[in-house]
PDB file of C-alpha atoms and ligand atoms in Angstrom:
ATOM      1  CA  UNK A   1      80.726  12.470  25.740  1.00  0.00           C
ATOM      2  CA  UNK A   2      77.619  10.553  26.432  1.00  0.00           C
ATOM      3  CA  UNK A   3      74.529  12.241  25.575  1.00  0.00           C
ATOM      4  CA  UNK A   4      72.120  12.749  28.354  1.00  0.00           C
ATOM      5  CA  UNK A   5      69.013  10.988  27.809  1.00  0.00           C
ATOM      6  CA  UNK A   6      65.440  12.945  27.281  1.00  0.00           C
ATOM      7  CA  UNK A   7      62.221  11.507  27.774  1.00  0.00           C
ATOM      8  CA  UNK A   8      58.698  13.136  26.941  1.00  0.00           C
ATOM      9  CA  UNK A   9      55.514  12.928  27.300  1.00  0.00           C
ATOM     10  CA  UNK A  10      52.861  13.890  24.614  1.00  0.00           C
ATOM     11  CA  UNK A  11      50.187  14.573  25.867  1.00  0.00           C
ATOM     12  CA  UNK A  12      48.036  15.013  23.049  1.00  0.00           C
ATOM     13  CA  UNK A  13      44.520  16.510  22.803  1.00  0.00           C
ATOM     14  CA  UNK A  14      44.029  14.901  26.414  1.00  0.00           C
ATOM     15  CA  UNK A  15      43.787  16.368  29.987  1.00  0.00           C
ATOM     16  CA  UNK A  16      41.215  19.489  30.689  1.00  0.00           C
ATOM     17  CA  UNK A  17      43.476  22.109  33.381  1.00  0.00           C
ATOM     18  CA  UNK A  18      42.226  20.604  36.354  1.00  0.00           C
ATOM     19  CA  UNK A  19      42.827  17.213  35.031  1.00  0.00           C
ATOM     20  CA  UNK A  20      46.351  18.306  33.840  1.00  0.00           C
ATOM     21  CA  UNK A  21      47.376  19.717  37.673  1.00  0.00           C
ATOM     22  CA  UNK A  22      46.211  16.408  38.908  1.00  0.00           C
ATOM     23  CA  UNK A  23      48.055  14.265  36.993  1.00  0.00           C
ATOM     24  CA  UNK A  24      51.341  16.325  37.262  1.00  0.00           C
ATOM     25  CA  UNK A  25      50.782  16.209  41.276  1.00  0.00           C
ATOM     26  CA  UNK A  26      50.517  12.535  40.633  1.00  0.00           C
ATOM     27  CA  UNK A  27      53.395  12.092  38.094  1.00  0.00           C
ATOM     28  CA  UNK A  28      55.785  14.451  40.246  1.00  0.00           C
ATOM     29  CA  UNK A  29      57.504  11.937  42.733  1.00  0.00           C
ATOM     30  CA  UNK A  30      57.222   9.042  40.484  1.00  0.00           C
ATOM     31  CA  UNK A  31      59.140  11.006  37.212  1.00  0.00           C
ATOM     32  CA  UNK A  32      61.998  12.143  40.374  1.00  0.00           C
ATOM     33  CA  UNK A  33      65.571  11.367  38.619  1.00  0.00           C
ATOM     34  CA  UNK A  34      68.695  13.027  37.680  1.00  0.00           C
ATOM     35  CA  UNK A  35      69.917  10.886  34.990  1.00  0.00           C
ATOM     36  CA  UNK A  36      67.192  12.154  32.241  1.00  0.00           C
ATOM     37  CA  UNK A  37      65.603  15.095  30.783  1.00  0.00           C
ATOM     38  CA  UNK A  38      61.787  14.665  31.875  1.00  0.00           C
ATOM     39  CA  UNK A  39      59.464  17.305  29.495  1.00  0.00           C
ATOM     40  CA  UNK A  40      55.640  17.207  29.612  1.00  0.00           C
ATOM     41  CA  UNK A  41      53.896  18.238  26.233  1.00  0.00           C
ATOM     42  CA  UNK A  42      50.774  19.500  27.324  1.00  0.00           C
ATOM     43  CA  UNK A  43      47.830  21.413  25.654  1.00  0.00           C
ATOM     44  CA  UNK A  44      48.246  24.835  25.430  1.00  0.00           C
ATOM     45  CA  UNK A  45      45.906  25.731  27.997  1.00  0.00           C
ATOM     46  CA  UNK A  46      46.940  23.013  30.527  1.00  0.00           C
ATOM     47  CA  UNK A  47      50.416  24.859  30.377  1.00  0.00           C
ATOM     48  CA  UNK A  48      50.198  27.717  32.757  1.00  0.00           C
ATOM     49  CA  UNK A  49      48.798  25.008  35.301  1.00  0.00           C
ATOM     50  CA  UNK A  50      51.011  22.299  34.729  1.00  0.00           C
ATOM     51  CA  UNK A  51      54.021  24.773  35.113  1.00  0.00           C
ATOM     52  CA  UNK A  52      52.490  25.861  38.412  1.00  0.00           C
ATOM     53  CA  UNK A  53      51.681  22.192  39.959  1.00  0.00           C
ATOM     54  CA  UNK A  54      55.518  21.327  38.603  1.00  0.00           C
ATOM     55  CA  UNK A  55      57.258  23.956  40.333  1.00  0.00           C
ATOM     56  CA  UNK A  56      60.295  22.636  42.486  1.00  0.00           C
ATOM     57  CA  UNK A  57      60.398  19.218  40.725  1.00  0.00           C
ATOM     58  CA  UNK A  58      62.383  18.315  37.485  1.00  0.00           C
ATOM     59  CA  UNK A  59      59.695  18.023  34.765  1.00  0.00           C
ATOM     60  CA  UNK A  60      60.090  20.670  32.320  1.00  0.00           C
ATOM     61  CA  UNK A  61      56.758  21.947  30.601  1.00  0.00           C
ATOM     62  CA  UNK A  62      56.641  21.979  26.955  1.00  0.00           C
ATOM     63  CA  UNK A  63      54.280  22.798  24.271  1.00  0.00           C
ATOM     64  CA  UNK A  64      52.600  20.349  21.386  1.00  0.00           C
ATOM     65  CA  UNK A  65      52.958  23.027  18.333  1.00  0.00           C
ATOM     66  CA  UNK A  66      53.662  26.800  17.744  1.00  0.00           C
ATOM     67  CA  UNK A  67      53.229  28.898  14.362  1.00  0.00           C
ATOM     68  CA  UNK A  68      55.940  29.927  12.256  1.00  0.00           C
ATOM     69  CA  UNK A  69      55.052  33.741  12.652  1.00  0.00           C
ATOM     70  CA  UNK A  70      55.387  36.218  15.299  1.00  0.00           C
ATOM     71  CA  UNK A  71      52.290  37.694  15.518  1.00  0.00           C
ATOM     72  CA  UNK A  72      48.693  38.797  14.027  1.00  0.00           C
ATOM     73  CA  UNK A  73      45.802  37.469  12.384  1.00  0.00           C
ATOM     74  CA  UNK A  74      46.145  33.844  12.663  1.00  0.00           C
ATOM     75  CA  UNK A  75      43.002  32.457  14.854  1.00  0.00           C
ATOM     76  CA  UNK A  76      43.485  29.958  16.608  1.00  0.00           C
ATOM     77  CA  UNK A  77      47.488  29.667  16.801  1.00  0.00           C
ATOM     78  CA  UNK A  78      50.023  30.712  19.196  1.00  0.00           C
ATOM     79  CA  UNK A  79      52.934  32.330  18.694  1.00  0.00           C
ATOM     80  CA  UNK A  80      56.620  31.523  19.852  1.00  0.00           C
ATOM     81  CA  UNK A  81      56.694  34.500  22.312  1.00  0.00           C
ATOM     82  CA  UNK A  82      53.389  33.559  23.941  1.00  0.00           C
ATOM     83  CA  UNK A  83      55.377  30.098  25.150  1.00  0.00           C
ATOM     84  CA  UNK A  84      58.535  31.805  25.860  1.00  0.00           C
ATOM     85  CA  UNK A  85      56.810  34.789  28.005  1.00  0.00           C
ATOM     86  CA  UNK A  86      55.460  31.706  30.611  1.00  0.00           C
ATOM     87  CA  UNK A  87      58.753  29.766  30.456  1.00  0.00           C
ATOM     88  CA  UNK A  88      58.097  27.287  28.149  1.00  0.00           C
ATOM     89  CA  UNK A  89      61.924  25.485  26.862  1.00  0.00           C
ATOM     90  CA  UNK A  90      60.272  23.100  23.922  1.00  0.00           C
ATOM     91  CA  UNK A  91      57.877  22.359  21.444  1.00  0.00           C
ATOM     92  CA  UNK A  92      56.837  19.555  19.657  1.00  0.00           C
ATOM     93  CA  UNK A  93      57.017  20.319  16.014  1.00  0.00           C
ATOM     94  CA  UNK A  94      55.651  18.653  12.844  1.00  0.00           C
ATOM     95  CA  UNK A  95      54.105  15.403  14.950  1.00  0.00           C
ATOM     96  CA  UNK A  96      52.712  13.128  12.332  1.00  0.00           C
ATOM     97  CA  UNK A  97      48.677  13.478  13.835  1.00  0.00           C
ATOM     98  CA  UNK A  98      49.751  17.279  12.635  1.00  0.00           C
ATOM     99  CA  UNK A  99      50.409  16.490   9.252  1.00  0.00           C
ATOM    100  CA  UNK A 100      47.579  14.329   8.605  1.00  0.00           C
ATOM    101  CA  UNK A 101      44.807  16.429   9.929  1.00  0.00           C
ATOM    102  CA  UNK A 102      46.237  19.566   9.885  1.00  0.00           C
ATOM    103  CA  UNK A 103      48.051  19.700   6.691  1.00  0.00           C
ATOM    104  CA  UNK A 104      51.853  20.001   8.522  1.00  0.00           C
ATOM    105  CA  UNK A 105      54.416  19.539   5.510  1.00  0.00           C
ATOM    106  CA  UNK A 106      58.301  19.633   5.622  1.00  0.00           C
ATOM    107  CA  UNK A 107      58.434  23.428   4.784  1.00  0.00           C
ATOM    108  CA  UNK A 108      56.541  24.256   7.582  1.00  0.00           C
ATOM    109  CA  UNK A 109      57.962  22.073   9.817  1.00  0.00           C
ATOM    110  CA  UNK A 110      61.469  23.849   8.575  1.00  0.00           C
ATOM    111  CA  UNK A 111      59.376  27.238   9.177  1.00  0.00           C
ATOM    112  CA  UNK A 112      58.230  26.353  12.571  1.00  0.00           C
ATOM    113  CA  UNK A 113      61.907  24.790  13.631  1.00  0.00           C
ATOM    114  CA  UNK A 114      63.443  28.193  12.435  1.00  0.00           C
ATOM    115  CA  UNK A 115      61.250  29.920  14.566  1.00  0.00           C
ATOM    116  CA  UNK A 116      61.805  27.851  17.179  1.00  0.00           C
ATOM    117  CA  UNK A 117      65.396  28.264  17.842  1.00  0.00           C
ATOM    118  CA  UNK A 118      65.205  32.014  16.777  1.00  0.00           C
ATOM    119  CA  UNK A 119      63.252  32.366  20.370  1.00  0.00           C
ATOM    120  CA  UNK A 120      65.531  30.057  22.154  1.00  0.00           C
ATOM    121  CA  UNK A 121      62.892  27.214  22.379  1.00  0.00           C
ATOM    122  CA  UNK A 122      63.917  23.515  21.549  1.00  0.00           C
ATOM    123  CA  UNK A 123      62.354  21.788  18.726  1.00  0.00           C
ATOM    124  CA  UNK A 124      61.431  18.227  19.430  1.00  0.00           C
ATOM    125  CA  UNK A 125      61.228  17.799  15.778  1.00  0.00           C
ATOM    126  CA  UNK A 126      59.265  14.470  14.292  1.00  0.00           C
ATOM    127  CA  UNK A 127      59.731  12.645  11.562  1.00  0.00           C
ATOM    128  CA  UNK A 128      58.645   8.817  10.575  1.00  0.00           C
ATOM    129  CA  UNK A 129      57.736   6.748   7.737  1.00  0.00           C
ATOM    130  CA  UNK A 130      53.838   5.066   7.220  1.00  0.00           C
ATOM    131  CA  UNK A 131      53.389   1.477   7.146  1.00  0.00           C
ATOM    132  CA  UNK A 132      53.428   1.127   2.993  1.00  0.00           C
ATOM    133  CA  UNK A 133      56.765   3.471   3.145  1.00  0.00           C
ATOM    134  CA  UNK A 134      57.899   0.668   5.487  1.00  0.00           C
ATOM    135  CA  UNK A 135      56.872  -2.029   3.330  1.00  0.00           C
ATOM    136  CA  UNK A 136      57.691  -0.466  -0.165  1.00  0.00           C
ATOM    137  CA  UNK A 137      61.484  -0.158   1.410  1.00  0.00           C
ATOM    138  CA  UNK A 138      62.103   3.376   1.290  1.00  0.00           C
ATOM    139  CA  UNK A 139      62.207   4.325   4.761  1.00  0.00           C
ATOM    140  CA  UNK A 140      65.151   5.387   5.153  1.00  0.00           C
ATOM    141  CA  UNK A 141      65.161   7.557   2.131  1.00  0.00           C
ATOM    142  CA  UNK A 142      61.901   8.892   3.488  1.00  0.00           C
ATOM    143  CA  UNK A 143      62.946   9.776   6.713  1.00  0.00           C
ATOM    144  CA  UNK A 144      66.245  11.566   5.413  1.00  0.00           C
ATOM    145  CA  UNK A 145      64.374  13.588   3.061  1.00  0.00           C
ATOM    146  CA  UNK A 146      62.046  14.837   6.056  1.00  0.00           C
ATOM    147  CA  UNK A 147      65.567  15.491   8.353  1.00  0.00           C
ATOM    148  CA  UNK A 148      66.969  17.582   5.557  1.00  0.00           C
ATOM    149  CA  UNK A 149      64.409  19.789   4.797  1.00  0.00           C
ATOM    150  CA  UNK A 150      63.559  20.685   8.284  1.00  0.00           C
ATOM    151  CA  UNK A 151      66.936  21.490   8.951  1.00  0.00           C
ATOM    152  CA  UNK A 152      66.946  24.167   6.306  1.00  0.00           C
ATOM    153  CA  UNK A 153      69.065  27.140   7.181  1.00  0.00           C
ATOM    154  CA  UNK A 154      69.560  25.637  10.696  1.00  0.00           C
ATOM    155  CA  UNK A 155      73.152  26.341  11.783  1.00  0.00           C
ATOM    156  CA  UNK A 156      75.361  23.763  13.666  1.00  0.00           C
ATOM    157  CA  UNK A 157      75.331  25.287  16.886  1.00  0.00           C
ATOM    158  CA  UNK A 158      71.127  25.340  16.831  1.00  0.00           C
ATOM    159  CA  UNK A 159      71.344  21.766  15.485  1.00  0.00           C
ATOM    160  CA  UNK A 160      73.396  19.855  18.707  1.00  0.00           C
ATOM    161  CA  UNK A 161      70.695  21.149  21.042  1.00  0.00           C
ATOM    162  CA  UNK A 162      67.712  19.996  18.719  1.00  0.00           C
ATOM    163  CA  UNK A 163      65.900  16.823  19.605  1.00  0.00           C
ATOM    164  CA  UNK A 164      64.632  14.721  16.834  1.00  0.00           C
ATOM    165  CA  UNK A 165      61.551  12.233  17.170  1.00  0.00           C
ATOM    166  CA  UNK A 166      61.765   8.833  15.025  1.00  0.00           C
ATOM    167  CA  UNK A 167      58.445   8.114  15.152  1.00  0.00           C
ATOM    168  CA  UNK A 168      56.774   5.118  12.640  1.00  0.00           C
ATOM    169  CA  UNK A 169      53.679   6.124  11.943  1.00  0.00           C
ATOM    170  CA  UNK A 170      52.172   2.527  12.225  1.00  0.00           C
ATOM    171  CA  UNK A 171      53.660   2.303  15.673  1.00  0.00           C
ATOM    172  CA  UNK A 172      51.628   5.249  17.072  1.00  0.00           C
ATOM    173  CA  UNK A 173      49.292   4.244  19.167  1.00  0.00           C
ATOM    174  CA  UNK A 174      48.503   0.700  18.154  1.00  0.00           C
ATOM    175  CA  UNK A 175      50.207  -1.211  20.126  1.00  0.00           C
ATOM    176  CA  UNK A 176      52.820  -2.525  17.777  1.00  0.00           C
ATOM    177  CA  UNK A 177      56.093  -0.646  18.659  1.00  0.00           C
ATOM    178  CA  UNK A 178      58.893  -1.134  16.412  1.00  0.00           C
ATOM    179  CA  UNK A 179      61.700  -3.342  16.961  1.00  0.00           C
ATOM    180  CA  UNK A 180      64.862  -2.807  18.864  1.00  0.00           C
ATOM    181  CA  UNK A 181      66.419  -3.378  15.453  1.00  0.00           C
ATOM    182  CA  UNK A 182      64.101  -1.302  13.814  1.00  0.00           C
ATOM    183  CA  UNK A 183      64.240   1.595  15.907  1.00  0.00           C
ATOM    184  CA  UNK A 184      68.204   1.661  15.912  1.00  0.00           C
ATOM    185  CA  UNK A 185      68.192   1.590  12.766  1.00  0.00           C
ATOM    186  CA  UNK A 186      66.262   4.491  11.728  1.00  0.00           C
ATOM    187  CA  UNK A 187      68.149   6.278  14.769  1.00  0.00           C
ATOM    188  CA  UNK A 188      71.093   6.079  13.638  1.00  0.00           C
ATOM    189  CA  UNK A 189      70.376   6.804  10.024  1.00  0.00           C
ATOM    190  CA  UNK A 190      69.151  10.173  11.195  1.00  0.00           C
ATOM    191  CA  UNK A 191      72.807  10.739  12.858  1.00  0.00           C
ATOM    192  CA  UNK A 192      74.399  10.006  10.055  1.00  0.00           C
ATOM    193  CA  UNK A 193      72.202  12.281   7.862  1.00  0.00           C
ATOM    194  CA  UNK A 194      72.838  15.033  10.577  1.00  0.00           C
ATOM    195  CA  UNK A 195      76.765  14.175   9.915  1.00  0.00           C
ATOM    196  CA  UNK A 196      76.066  14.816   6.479  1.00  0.00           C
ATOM    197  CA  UNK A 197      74.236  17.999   6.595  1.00  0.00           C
ATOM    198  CA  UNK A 198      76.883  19.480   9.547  1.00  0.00           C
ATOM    199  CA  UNK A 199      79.547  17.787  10.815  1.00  0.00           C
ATOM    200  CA  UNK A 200      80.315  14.847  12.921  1.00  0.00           C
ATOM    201  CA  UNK A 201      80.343  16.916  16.286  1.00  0.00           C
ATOM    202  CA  UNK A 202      76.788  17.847  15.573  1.00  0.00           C
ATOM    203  CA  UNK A 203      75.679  14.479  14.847  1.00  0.00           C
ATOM    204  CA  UNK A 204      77.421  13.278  18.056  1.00  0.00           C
ATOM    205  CA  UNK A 205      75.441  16.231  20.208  1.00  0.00           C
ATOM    206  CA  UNK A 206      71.906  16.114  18.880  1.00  0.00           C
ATOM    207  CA  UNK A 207      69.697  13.705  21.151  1.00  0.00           C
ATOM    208  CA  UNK A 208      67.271  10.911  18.983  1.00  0.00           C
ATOM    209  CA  UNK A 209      64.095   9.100  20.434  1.00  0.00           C
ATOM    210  CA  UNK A 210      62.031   6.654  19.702  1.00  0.00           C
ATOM    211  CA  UNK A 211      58.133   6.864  19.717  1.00  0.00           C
ATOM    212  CA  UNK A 212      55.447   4.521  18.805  1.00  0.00           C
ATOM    213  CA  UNK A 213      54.035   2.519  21.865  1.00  0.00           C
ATOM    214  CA  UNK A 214      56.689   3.239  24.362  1.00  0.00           C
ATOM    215  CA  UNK A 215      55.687   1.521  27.353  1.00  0.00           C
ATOM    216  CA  UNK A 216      57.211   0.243  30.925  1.00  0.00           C
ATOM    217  CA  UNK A 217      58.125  -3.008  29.191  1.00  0.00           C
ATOM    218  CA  UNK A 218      60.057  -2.253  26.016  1.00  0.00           C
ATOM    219  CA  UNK A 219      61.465   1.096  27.498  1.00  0.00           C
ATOM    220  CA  UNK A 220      64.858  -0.505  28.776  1.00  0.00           C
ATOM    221  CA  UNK A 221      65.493  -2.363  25.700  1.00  0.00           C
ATOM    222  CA  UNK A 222      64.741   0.545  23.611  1.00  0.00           C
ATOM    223  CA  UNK A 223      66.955   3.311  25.469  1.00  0.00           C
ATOM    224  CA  UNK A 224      69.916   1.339  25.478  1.00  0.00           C
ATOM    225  CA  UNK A 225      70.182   1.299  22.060  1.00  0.00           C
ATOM    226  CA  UNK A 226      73.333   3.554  20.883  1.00  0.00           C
ATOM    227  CA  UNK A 227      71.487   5.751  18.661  1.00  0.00           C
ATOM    228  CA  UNK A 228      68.446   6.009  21.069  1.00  0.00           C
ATOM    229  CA  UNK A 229      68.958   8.860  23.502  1.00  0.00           C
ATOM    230  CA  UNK A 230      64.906   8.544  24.875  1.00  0.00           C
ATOM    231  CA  UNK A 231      61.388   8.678  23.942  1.00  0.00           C
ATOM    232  CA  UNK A 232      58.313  10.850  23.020  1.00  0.00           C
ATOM    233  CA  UNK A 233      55.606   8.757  24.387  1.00  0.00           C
ATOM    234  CA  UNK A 234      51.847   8.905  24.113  1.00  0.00           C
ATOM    235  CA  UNK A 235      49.461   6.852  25.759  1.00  0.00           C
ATOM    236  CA  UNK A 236      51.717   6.094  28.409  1.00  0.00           C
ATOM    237  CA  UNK A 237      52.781   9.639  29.552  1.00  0.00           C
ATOM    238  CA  UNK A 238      49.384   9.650  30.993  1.00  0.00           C
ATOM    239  CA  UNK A 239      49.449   7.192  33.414  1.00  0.00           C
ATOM    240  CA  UNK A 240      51.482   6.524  36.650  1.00  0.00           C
ATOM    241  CA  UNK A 241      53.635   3.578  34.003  1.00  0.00           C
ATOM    242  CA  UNK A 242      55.241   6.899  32.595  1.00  0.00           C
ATOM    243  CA  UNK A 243      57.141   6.875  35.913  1.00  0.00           C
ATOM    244  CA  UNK A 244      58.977   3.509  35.348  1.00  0.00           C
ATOM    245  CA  UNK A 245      59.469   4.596  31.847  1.00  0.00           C
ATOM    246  CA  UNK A 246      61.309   7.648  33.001  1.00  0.00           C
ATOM    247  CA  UNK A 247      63.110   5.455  35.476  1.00  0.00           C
ATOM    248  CA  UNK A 248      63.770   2.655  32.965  1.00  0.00           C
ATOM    249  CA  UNK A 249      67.447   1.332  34.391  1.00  0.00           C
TER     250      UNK A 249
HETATM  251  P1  LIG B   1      51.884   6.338  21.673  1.00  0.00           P
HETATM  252  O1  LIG B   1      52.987   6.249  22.703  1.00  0.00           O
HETATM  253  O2  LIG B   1      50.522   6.450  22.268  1.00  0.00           O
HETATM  254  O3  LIG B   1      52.017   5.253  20.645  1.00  0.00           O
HETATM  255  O4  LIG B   1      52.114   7.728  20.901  1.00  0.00           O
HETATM  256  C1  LIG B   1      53.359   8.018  20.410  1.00  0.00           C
HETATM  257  C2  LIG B   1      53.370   9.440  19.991  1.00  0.00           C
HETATM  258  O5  LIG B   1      52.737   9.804  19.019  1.00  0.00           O
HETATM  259  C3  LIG B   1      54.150  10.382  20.787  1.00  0.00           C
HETATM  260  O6  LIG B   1      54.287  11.587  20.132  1.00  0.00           O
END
């Protein structure tokens, strides 16, 4: 069965709440299709607005991060039942700008992912390998030591509705997006390390983007890659080109 593609947006630390209802309103009729997933990551407090100025269209609002607990004294973070109580369906987890400045590793990643599921949210879960990994030849290895531990204790059935992020860290934002090679690749190195961990079924069901300077122009080539089921995108999930990304075909 062919795996329905997904493409999000990441919104990063950008858009203030009136900025984010704007762009949605703008984004709405040009993100219109019924062949893809369409998710906006958003800042947590640009969700409650987004949500309301995307009511009655098909973009799904989802969040950039989430802690690993459940509640209490932990300033500053929000828990997995503060998304779920306004409707949010997924949640960025373990983004590489996360663990460079914010000290994100693979167990908490796996902690996070956990918690994810446990409340019913989808994990858009990110992996990727930095430029010297890339060089020194042990991407691969890299990237399946990142897959397995953040699928710790994560059962089949939670794994075919996960969505995993290949994102090259050297890619992000610079301009300089992978190859189509490239980017199958790694893709489909992650399904067969899913196939490893569960069971060909699961590898066949769990959806695989690309990120890394997704834009109108290389969008095509990159979704129709077998392994590539859609993209996280940055930069260009803020601007009216996220539209023909969406609509790629
Ligand atoms: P850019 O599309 O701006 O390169 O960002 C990619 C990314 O980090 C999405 O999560």
């Amino acid at each position: 069965m062919a795996r329905r593609k997904i493409i999000a947006g990441n919104w990063k630390m950008n858009k203030t709440p009136s900025e984010a209802v704007a762009l949605v309103n703008e984004l709405k009729p040009l993100v219109a299709t019924e062949d893809a997933d369409v998710v906006f990551c958003v800042p947590a407090i640009d969700i409650i607005p987004a949500m309301e100025a995307a009511k009655g269209s098909n973009i799904c609002i989802g969040a950039e991060n989430m802690y690993y607990e459940e509640s209490g004294a932990y300033t500053g973070e929000i828990a997995p039942a503060m998304l779920t109580d306004v409707g949010v369906k997924y949640v960025i987890i373990g983004h590489s700008e996360r663990r460079e400045y914010f000290a994100e590793t693979d167990e908490t990643v796996n902690k996070k992912v956990l918690k994810a599921f446990e409340h019913g949210i989808t994990p858009i879960i990110c992996c990727g390998e930095s430029l010297t990994q890339r060089e020194q030849g042990i991407t691969i290895d890299w990237i399946r030591q990142q897959i397995k531990i953040a699928f710790l204790n994560v059962t089949a059935d939670q794994a075919k509705t996960a969505v995993i992020a290949y994102e090259p860290i050297w890619a992000i934002g610079t301009g300089k997006v992978a190859t189509t090679e490239q980017a199958q690749e790694v893709c489909h190195a992650i399904r067969v390390c899913i196939g490893e961990i569960f069971d060909q079924a699961t590898a066949e069901a769990i959806r695989i983007q690309y990120g890394g300077s997704v834009s109108a122009s290389n969008a095509a080539e990159l979704f129709a890659q077998a392994d590539i089921d859609g993209g996280l995108v940055g930069g260009a999930s803020l601007k009216a080109d996220f539209g023909k990304i969406v609509n790629y075909k």
